[in-house]
Every structure is written in C-alpha cells, then in structure tokens.
Amino acid sequence: IRAVEEVAAKQLPGGYGYEFSGMTKEELSSGGQSAIIFILCLLFVYFLLSAQYESYILPWAVILSIPTGIFGVFAAIGLTGISNNIYVQVALVMLIGLLAKNAILIVEFAIQRRRAGKSLLAASLEAAKLRLRPIIMTSLAFIVGMIPMMRAVGPSALGNHSISIAAAGGMVFGVVLGIFVIPVLFIIFQFLQEKVTGAPIAVAHAEHHLEDYGN
C-alpha cells in the first residue's frame, strides 16, 4: 500500500488519482482498529479470569500463553506467502478465545490438584498430562474444519485461505508449544500468588505435618 502511494505521488500527472478497493480498502478503513480490538479482547479475558480465580496474578498464566499461537499465525502466513490482511487479523482475535480455552483446561485442573495438596510441579505436570488428550481432540477438530476453507476457490478464495491458514497455523503452534509453556507459567504465577495469599489449606496442612514428622 505504501509503495503504491509513493509511486502514485511521483508518477501520476496532475488531475489523476487512485483508489483502493476490495481487501485493501477494508484494511485501510479498519486502520488501527484491529490492534485495539485485540487488546480489548485480551483485557476482557483477563478480567473474566480474574473474577473466576479471584486473583489478579494467576490469569497471567493464561494470557501469556496466547503469544505461542500468534507466532504460529505469522509463521503460517509467511510460509504460504499470505499478507497480514484483515482476515488474518480476524483469525488472531479468534485465536485468543481458542488458545485461552486450552490454557484454562490445564490451569483449572492444576489449581484443583494444588488445592488437594500436590506440589506446584506435580500439579502442573499432572494437569498437562491429563488434559493433553481433550486439548488435542478439540484442536484437531478445529484444524480439520479449516481444511475446506484452505481448498476454497472462486472470488472469496483469498479471504478463506487467509483466515483458515492463519487460524490453523496458530492453533498448531499454540497446542504444541502450549503444552510445555502453560505448566511453566502456572508454576511461576501460582508461586507468586501464594507469596501474596499463602498456600492452599491442604498444602499448608501437609507442610505442617511434615514439619511435625521432622521434629
């Protein structure tokens, strides 16, 4: 777009102008709205999780896992030669909810295991192991559902290709990397949370019994 504007400014004679249409026009009209929408979606997810977990610290374990999928989006469109158009940006917003859902599955179960008296490491590893199958099943179903859009032909093919490849690439990277990243993030932020509020009751009792046994 910038190249067209620069060339037009230098080469077009007086009285002539240019106008964008189609996807380019939509991208220009959206301006910086996509970034604002993306940030607002992240904030909405953060405050929703803060209310659910009754913590402003633990939701970061979910929020900071989302960039793994964003990396996958740009890797996928880079490999396929697709530009960062409005459809790719829609896929980015869509992935916030999808990747957050996967992270919530692990974090929620890890919290339950921690409250049951497990160590941070044991709780996070057990959660990742037990939630791996449902995460893979739901993510695989989503990716397979994108295949018809990837193979689309006709006037709207570029839009279908953009949103499907971006979403599928983000999901693949988000799942593969998230399985390793999310447990680590849970350990970090649950540790920080317990520094503020103290360990769960079951963990505190277990540590107390260990101290008594040692004495």
PDB file of C-alpha atoms in Angstrom:
ATOM      1  CA  ILE A   1       0.000   0.000   0.000  1.00  0.00           C
ATOM      2  CA  ARG A   2       2.770   2.391   0.955  1.00  0.00           C
ATOM      3  CA  ALA A   3       4.664   1.563  -2.257  1.00  0.00           C
ATOM      4  CA  VAL A   4       1.597   2.355  -4.373  1.00  0.00           C
ATOM      5  CA  GLU A   5       1.131   5.654  -2.565  1.00  0.00           C
ATOM      6  CA  GLU A   6       4.785   6.618  -3.089  1.00  0.00           C
ATOM      7  CA  VAL A   7       4.786   5.707  -6.783  1.00  0.00           C
ATOM      8  CA  ALA A   8       1.459   7.475  -7.376  1.00  0.00           C
ATOM      9  CA  ALA A   9       2.738  10.640  -5.728  1.00  0.00           C
ATOM     10  CA  LYS A  10       5.768  10.692  -8.038  1.00  0.00           C
ATOM     11  CA  GLN A  11       4.398   9.372 -11.335  1.00  0.00           C
ATOM     12  CA  LEU A  12       0.731  10.357 -11.667  1.00  0.00           C
ATOM     13  CA  PRO A  13       0.180  13.595 -13.602  1.00  0.00           C
ATOM     14  CA  GLY A  14      -1.971  16.389 -12.283  1.00  0.00           C
ATOM     15  CA  GLY A  15      -5.683  15.693 -12.203  1.00  0.00           C
ATOM     16  CA  TYR A  16      -5.208  11.947 -11.796  1.00  0.00           C
ATOM     17  CA  GLY A  17      -5.704   9.982  -8.628  1.00  0.00           C
ATOM     18  CA  TYR A  18      -6.072   6.435  -7.382  1.00  0.00           C
ATOM     19  CA  GLU A  19      -8.396   4.482  -5.164  1.00  0.00           C
ATOM     20  CA  PHE A  20      -8.055   1.152  -3.400  1.00  0.00           C
ATOM     21  CA  SER A  21     -10.794  -1.464  -3.484  1.00  0.00           C
ATOM     22  CA  GLY A  22     -11.599  -4.886  -2.101  1.00  0.00           C
ATOM     23  CA  MET A  23      -9.494  -6.273   0.718  1.00  0.00           C
ATOM     24  CA  THR A  24      -7.019  -3.394   0.573  1.00  0.00           C
ATOM     25  CA  LYS A  25      -9.814  -0.863   1.041  1.00  0.00           C
ATOM     26  CA  GLU A  26     -11.148  -2.820   4.015  1.00  0.00           C
ATOM     27  CA  GLU A  27      -7.685  -2.951   5.545  1.00  0.00           C
ATOM     28  CA  LEU A  28      -7.236   0.804   5.169  1.00  0.00           C
ATOM     29  CA  SER A  29     -10.673   1.590   6.577  1.00  0.00           C
ATOM     30  CA  SER A  30     -10.039  -0.585   9.620  1.00  0.00           C
ATOM     31  CA  GLY A  31      -6.846   1.362  10.342  1.00  0.00           C
ATOM     32  CA  GLY A  32      -5.550   0.557  13.811  1.00  0.00           C
ATOM     33  CA  GLN A  33      -8.874  -0.871  14.954  1.00  0.00           C
ATOM     34  CA  SER A  34      -7.607  -4.458  14.774  1.00  0.00           C
ATOM     35  CA  ALA A  35      -4.903  -3.800  17.352  1.00  0.00           C
ATOM     36  CA  ILE A  36      -7.414  -2.066  19.627  1.00  0.00           C
ATOM     37  CA  ILE A  37      -9.881  -4.951  19.299  1.00  0.00           C
ATOM     38  CA  PHE A  38      -7.114  -7.458  20.017  1.00  0.00           C
ATOM     39  CA  ILE A  39      -6.098  -5.609  23.190  1.00  0.00           C
ATOM     40  CA  LEU A  40      -9.715  -5.252  24.320  1.00  0.00           C
ATOM     41  CA  CYS A  41     -10.256  -8.994  23.859  1.00  0.00           C
ATOM     42  CA  LEU A  42      -7.187  -9.735  25.967  1.00  0.00           C
ATOM     43  CA  LEU A  43      -8.419  -7.378  28.672  1.00  0.00           C
ATOM     44  CA  PHE A  44     -11.863  -8.989  28.630  1.00  0.00           C
ATOM     45  CA  VAL A  45     -10.354 -12.461  29.033  1.00  0.00           C
ATOM     46  CA  TYR A  46      -8.038 -11.211  31.779  1.00  0.00           C
ATOM     47  CA  PHE A  47     -10.775  -9.607  33.877  1.00  0.00           C
ATOM     48  CA  LEU A  48     -13.086 -12.577  33.360  1.00  0.00           C
ATOM     49  CA  LEU A  49     -10.393 -14.946  34.621  1.00  0.00           C
ATOM     50  CA  SER A  50      -9.549 -12.582  37.471  1.00  0.00           C
ATOM     51  CA  ALA A  51     -13.138 -12.869  38.655  1.00  0.00           C
ATOM     52  CA  GLN A  52     -13.144 -16.635  38.220  1.00  0.00           C
ATOM     53  CA  TYR A  53      -9.838 -17.244  40.020  1.00  0.00           C
ATOM     54  CA  GLU A  54     -10.333 -14.354  42.461  1.00  0.00           C
ATOM     55  CA  SER A  55      -6.803 -13.269  41.634  1.00  0.00           C
ATOM     56  CA  TYR A  56      -5.096 -10.648  39.504  1.00  0.00           C
ATOM     57  CA  ILE A  57      -1.920 -12.741  39.270  1.00  0.00           C
ATOM     58  CA  LEU A  58      -2.949 -16.237  38.165  1.00  0.00           C
ATOM     59  CA  PRO A  59      -4.766 -15.158  34.949  1.00  0.00           C
ATOM     60  CA  TRP A  60      -1.380 -14.187  33.523  1.00  0.00           C
ATOM     61  CA  ALA A  61      -0.630 -17.905  33.201  1.00  0.00           C
ATOM     62  CA  VAL A  62      -3.391 -17.994  30.588  1.00  0.00           C
ATOM     63  CA  ILE A  63      -2.794 -14.614  28.945  1.00  0.00           C
ATOM     64  CA  LEU A  64       0.942 -15.133  28.405  1.00  0.00           C
ATOM     65  CA  SER A  65       0.362 -18.496  26.735  1.00  0.00           C
ATOM     66  CA  ILE A  66      -1.522 -16.860  23.854  1.00  0.00           C
ATOM     67  CA  PRO A  67       1.595 -15.448  22.063  1.00  0.00           C
ATOM     68  CA  THR A  68       2.622 -19.027  21.203  1.00  0.00           C
ATOM     69  CA  GLY A  69      -0.305 -19.117  18.800  1.00  0.00           C
ATOM     70  CA  ILE A  70       0.404 -15.642  17.453  1.00  0.00           C
ATOM     71  CA  PHE A  71       3.881 -16.823  16.474  1.00  0.00           C
ATOM     72  CA  GLY A  72       2.245 -19.712  14.632  1.00  0.00           C
ATOM     73  CA  VAL A  73      -0.041 -17.362  12.710  1.00  0.00           C
ATOM     74  CA  PHE A  74       2.813 -15.315  11.288  1.00  0.00           C
ATOM     75  CA  ALA A  75       4.876 -18.435  10.614  1.00  0.00           C
ATOM     76  CA  ALA A  76       1.980 -19.960   8.644  1.00  0.00           C
ATOM     77  CA  ILE A  77       1.230 -16.890   6.541  1.00  0.00           C
ATOM     78  CA  GLY A  78       4.949 -16.351   5.980  1.00  0.00           C
ATOM     79  CA  LEU A  79       5.399 -19.881   4.633  1.00  0.00           C
ATOM     80  CA  THR A  80       2.349 -19.608   2.368  1.00  0.00           C
ATOM     81  CA  GLY A  81       3.030 -16.080   1.116  1.00  0.00           C
ATOM     82  CA  ILE A  82      -0.150 -14.554   2.551  1.00  0.00           C
ATOM     83  CA  SER A  83      -0.017 -10.910   3.608  1.00  0.00           C
ATOM     84  CA  ASN A  84      -1.148  -9.682   7.013  1.00  0.00           C
ATOM     85  CA  ASN A  85      -4.612  -8.710   5.798  1.00  0.00           C
ATOM     86  CA  ILE A  86      -7.909  -8.112   7.582  1.00  0.00           C
ATOM     87  CA  TYR A  87      -8.775 -11.828   7.522  1.00  0.00           C
ATOM     88  CA  VAL A  88      -5.541 -12.757   9.259  1.00  0.00           C
ATOM     89  CA  GLN A  89      -6.338 -10.177  11.920  1.00  0.00           C
ATOM     90  CA  VAL A  90      -9.770 -11.751  12.409  1.00  0.00           C
ATOM     91  CA  ALA A  91      -8.035 -15.103  12.900  1.00  0.00           C
ATOM     92  CA  LEU A  92      -5.799 -13.527  15.550  1.00  0.00           C
ATOM     93  CA  VAL A  93      -8.805 -12.316  17.521  1.00  0.00           C
ATOM     94  CA  MET A  94     -10.479 -15.706  17.147  1.00  0.00           C
ATOM     95  CA  LEU A  95      -7.387 -17.489  18.473  1.00  0.00           C
ATOM     96  CA  ILE A  96      -7.498 -15.516  21.719  1.00  0.00           C
ATOM     97  CA  GLY A  97     -10.546 -17.455  22.834  1.00  0.00           C
ATOM     98  CA  LEU A  98      -9.420 -20.798  21.406  1.00  0.00           C
ATOM     99  CA  LEU A  99      -5.940 -20.739  22.933  1.00  0.00           C
ATOM    100  CA  ALA A 100      -7.181 -19.297  26.212  1.00  0.00           C
ATOM    101  CA  LYS A 101      -9.616 -22.204  26.417  1.00  0.00           C
ATOM    102  CA  ASN A 102      -6.770 -24.716  26.140  1.00  0.00           C
ATOM    103  CA  ALA A 103      -4.761 -22.899  28.794  1.00  0.00           C
ATOM    104  CA  ILE A 104      -7.769 -22.719  31.114  1.00  0.00           C
ATOM    105  CA  LEU A 105      -8.205 -26.500  30.888  1.00  0.00           C
ATOM    106  CA  ILE A 106      -4.678 -27.033  32.203  1.00  0.00           C
ATOM    107  CA  VAL A 107      -4.619 -24.202  34.740  1.00  0.00           C
ATOM    108  CA  GLU A 108      -8.009 -25.070  36.227  1.00  0.00           C
ATOM    109  CA  PHE A 109      -7.070 -28.705  36.780  1.00  0.00           C
ATOM    110  CA  ALA A 110      -3.648 -27.715  38.136  1.00  0.00           C
ATOM    111  CA  ILE A 111      -5.357 -25.449  40.680  1.00  0.00           C
ATOM    112  CA  GLN A 112      -7.541 -28.349  41.811  1.00  0.00           C
ATOM    113  CA  ARG A 113      -4.514 -30.617  42.199  1.00  0.00           C
ATOM    114  CA  ARG A 114      -2.658 -27.907  44.103  1.00  0.00           C
ATOM    115  CA  ARG A 115      -5.573 -27.438  46.489  1.00  0.00           C
ATOM    116  CA  ALA A 116      -5.618 -31.197  47.002  1.00  0.00           C
ATOM    117  CA  GLY A 117      -2.089 -30.994  48.396  1.00  0.00           C
ATOM    118  CA  LYS A 118       0.099 -31.605  45.330  1.00  0.00           C
ATOM    119  CA  SER A 119       3.322 -29.682  44.858  1.00  0.00           C
ATOM    120  CA  LEU A 120       3.400 -26.976  42.191  1.00  0.00           C
ATOM    121  CA  LEU A 121       5.480 -29.131  39.861  1.00  0.00           C
ATOM    122  CA  ALA A 122       3.374 -32.263  40.364  1.00  0.00           C
ATOM    123  CA  ALA A 123       0.114 -30.345  39.953  1.00  0.00           C
ATOM    124  CA  SER A 124       1.207 -28.680  36.713  1.00  0.00           C
ATOM    125  CA  LEU A 125       2.641 -31.853  35.170  1.00  0.00           C
ATOM    126  CA  GLU A 126      -0.406 -33.911  36.102  1.00  0.00           C
ATOM    127  CA  ALA A 127      -2.726 -31.271  34.660  1.00  0.00           C
ATOM    128  CA  ALA A 128      -0.791 -31.101  31.383  1.00  0.00           C
ATOM    129  CA  LYS A 129      -0.761 -34.891  31.086  1.00  0.00           C
ATOM    130  CA  LEU A 130      -4.448 -35.421  31.842  1.00  0.00           C
ATOM    131  CA  ARG A 131      -5.683 -32.521  29.701  1.00  0.00           C
ATOM    132  CA  LEU A 132      -3.477 -33.320  26.711  1.00  0.00           C
ATOM    133  CA  ARG A 133      -5.983 -35.663  25.047  1.00  0.00           C
ATOM    134  CA  PRO A 134      -9.047 -33.365  25.190  1.00  0.00           C
ATOM    135  CA  ILE A 135      -6.933 -30.422  24.034  1.00  0.00           C
ATOM    136  CA  ILE A 136      -5.600 -32.382  21.055  1.00  0.00           C
ATOM    137  CA  MET A 137      -9.066 -33.701  20.170  1.00  0.00           C
ATOM    138  CA  THR A 138     -10.758 -30.293  20.160  1.00  0.00           C
ATOM    139  CA  SER A 139      -7.838 -28.582  18.417  1.00  0.00           C
ATOM    140  CA  LEU A 140      -7.594 -31.293  15.769  1.00  0.00           C
ATOM    141  CA  ALA A 141     -11.322 -30.995  15.086  1.00  0.00           C
ATOM    142  CA  PHE A 142     -10.884 -27.246  14.611  1.00  0.00           C
ATOM    143  CA  ILE A 143      -7.917 -27.681  12.249  1.00  0.00           C
ATOM    144  CA  VAL A 144      -9.727 -30.316  10.168  1.00  0.00           C
ATOM    145  CA  GLY A 145     -12.694 -27.950   9.957  1.00  0.00           C
ATOM    146  CA  MET A 146     -10.414 -25.356   8.363  1.00  0.00           C
ATOM    147  CA  ILE A 147      -9.347 -27.660   5.504  1.00  0.00           C
ATOM    148  CA  PRO A 148     -12.355 -26.914   3.218  1.00  0.00           C
ATOM    149  CA  MET A 149     -11.622 -23.194   3.555  1.00  0.00           C
ATOM    150  CA  MET A 150      -7.953 -23.802   2.708  1.00  0.00           C
ATOM    151  CA  ARG A 151      -9.034 -25.521  -0.513  1.00  0.00           C
ATOM    152  CA  ALA A 152     -11.624 -22.901  -1.447  1.00  0.00           C
ATOM    153  CA  VAL A 153     -11.716 -21.486  -4.972  1.00  0.00           C
ATOM    154  CA  GLY A 154     -13.502 -18.537  -6.501  1.00  0.00           C
ATOM    155  CA  PRO A 155     -13.710 -14.805  -5.782  1.00  0.00           C
ATOM    156  CA  SER A 156     -13.571 -15.207  -1.989  1.00  0.00           C
ATOM    157  CA  ALA A 157     -10.767 -17.778  -2.034  1.00  0.00           C
ATOM    158  CA  LEU A 158      -8.090 -15.393  -0.756  1.00  0.00           C
ATOM    159  CA  GLY A 159     -10.146 -14.467   2.294  1.00  0.00           C
ATOM    160  CA  ASN A 160     -10.910 -18.109   3.044  1.00  0.00           C
ATOM    161  CA  HIS A 161      -7.279 -19.086   2.613  1.00  0.00           C
ATOM    162  CA  SER A 162      -6.078 -16.250   4.828  1.00  0.00           C
ATOM    163  CA  ILE A 163      -8.343 -16.873   7.802  1.00  0.00           C
ATOM    164  CA  SER A 164      -8.091 -20.680   7.663  1.00  0.00           C
ATOM    165  CA  ILE A 165      -4.317 -20.939   7.253  1.00  0.00           C
ATOM    166  CA  ALA A 166      -3.700 -18.281   9.899  1.00  0.00           C
ATOM    167  CA  ALA A 167      -6.091 -19.911  12.369  1.00  0.00           C
ATOM    168  CA  ALA A 168      -4.815 -23.444  11.739  1.00  0.00           C
ATOM    169  CA  GLY A 169      -1.172 -22.379  11.982  1.00  0.00           C
ATOM    170  CA  GLY A 170      -1.814 -20.515  15.202  1.00  0.00           C
ATOM    171  CA  MET A 171      -3.664 -23.479  16.665  1.00  0.00           C
ATOM    172  CA  VAL A 172      -0.899 -25.963  15.775  1.00  0.00           C
ATOM    173  CA  PHE A 173       1.838 -23.837  17.311  1.00  0.00           C
ATOM    174  CA  GLY A 174      -0.354 -22.888  20.250  1.00  0.00           C
ATOM    175  CA  VAL A 175      -1.082 -26.510  21.146  1.00  0.00           C
ATOM    176  CA  VAL A 176       2.434 -27.879  20.605  1.00  0.00           C
ATOM    177  CA  LEU A 177       4.190 -25.074  22.476  1.00  0.00           C
ATOM    178  CA  GLY A 178       1.392 -24.500  24.969  1.00  0.00           C
ATOM    179  CA  ILE A 179       1.665 -27.998  26.426  1.00  0.00           C
ATOM    180  CA  PHE A 180       5.159 -27.058  27.616  1.00  0.00           C
ATOM    181  CA  VAL A 181       4.698 -23.340  28.253  1.00  0.00           C
ATOM    182  CA  ILE A 182       1.425 -23.359  30.215  1.00  0.00           C
ATOM    183  CA  PRO A 183       2.639 -25.613  33.088  1.00  0.00           C
ATOM    184  CA  VAL A 184       5.718 -23.421  33.500  1.00  0.00           C
ATOM    185  CA  LEU A 185       3.591 -20.275  33.562  1.00  0.00           C
ATOM    186  CA  PHE A 186       1.272 -21.880  36.115  1.00  0.00           C
ATOM    187  CA  ILE A 187       4.188 -22.715  38.411  1.00  0.00           C
ATOM    188  CA  ILE A 188       5.525 -19.162  38.191  1.00  0.00           C
ATOM    189  CA  PHE A 189       2.273 -17.304  38.767  1.00  0.00           C
ATOM    190  CA  GLN A 190       0.827 -19.746  41.294  1.00  0.00           C
ATOM    191  CA  PHE A 191       4.058 -19.362  43.267  1.00  0.00           C
ATOM    192  CA  LEU A 192       3.685 -15.572  43.150  1.00  0.00           C
ATOM    193  CA  GLN A 193       0.021 -15.881  44.119  1.00  0.00           C
ATOM    194  CA  GLU A 194       0.890 -17.994  47.158  1.00  0.00           C
ATOM    195  CA  LYS A 195       3.505 -15.454  48.196  1.00  0.00           C
ATOM    196  CA  VAL A 196       0.650 -12.961  48.485  1.00  0.00           C
ATOM    197  CA  THR A 197      -2.215 -15.087  49.830  1.00  0.00           C
ATOM    198  CA  GLY A 198      -0.406 -18.089  51.282  1.00  0.00           C
ATOM    199  CA  ALA A 199      -0.543 -21.741  50.244  1.00  0.00           C
ATOM    200  CA  PRO A 200      -3.886 -23.573  49.931  1.00  0.00           C
ATOM    201  CA  ILE A 201      -5.173 -25.144  53.147  1.00  0.00           C
ATOM    202  CA  ALA A 202      -4.406 -28.729  52.122  1.00  0.00           C
ATOM    203  CA  VAL A 203      -0.832 -27.802  51.197  1.00  0.00           C
ATOM    204  CA  ALA A 204      -0.353 -25.868  54.415  1.00  0.00           C
ATOM    205  CA  HIS A 205      -1.585 -28.859  56.438  1.00  0.00           C
ATOM    206  CA  ALA A 206       0.733 -31.207  54.549  1.00  0.00           C
ATOM    207  CA  GLU A 207       3.729 -28.955  55.175  1.00  0.00           C
ATOM    208  CA  HIS A 208       2.767 -28.669  58.834  1.00  0.00           C
ATOM    209  CA  HIS A 209       2.605 -32.465  59.170  1.00  0.00           C
ATOM    210  CA  LEU A 210       5.999 -32.799  57.504  1.00  0.00           C
ATOM    211  CA  GLU A 211       7.475 -30.329  59.967  1.00  0.00           C
ATOM    212  CA  ASP A 212       5.957 -32.248  62.878  1.00  0.00           C
ATOM    213  CA  TYR A 213       7.302 -35.516  61.484  1.00  0.00           C
ATOM    214  CA  GLY A 214      10.753 -33.973  61.096  1.00  0.00           C
ATOM    215  CA  ASN A 215      10.720 -32.731  64.668  1.00  0.00           C
TER     216      ASN A 215
END
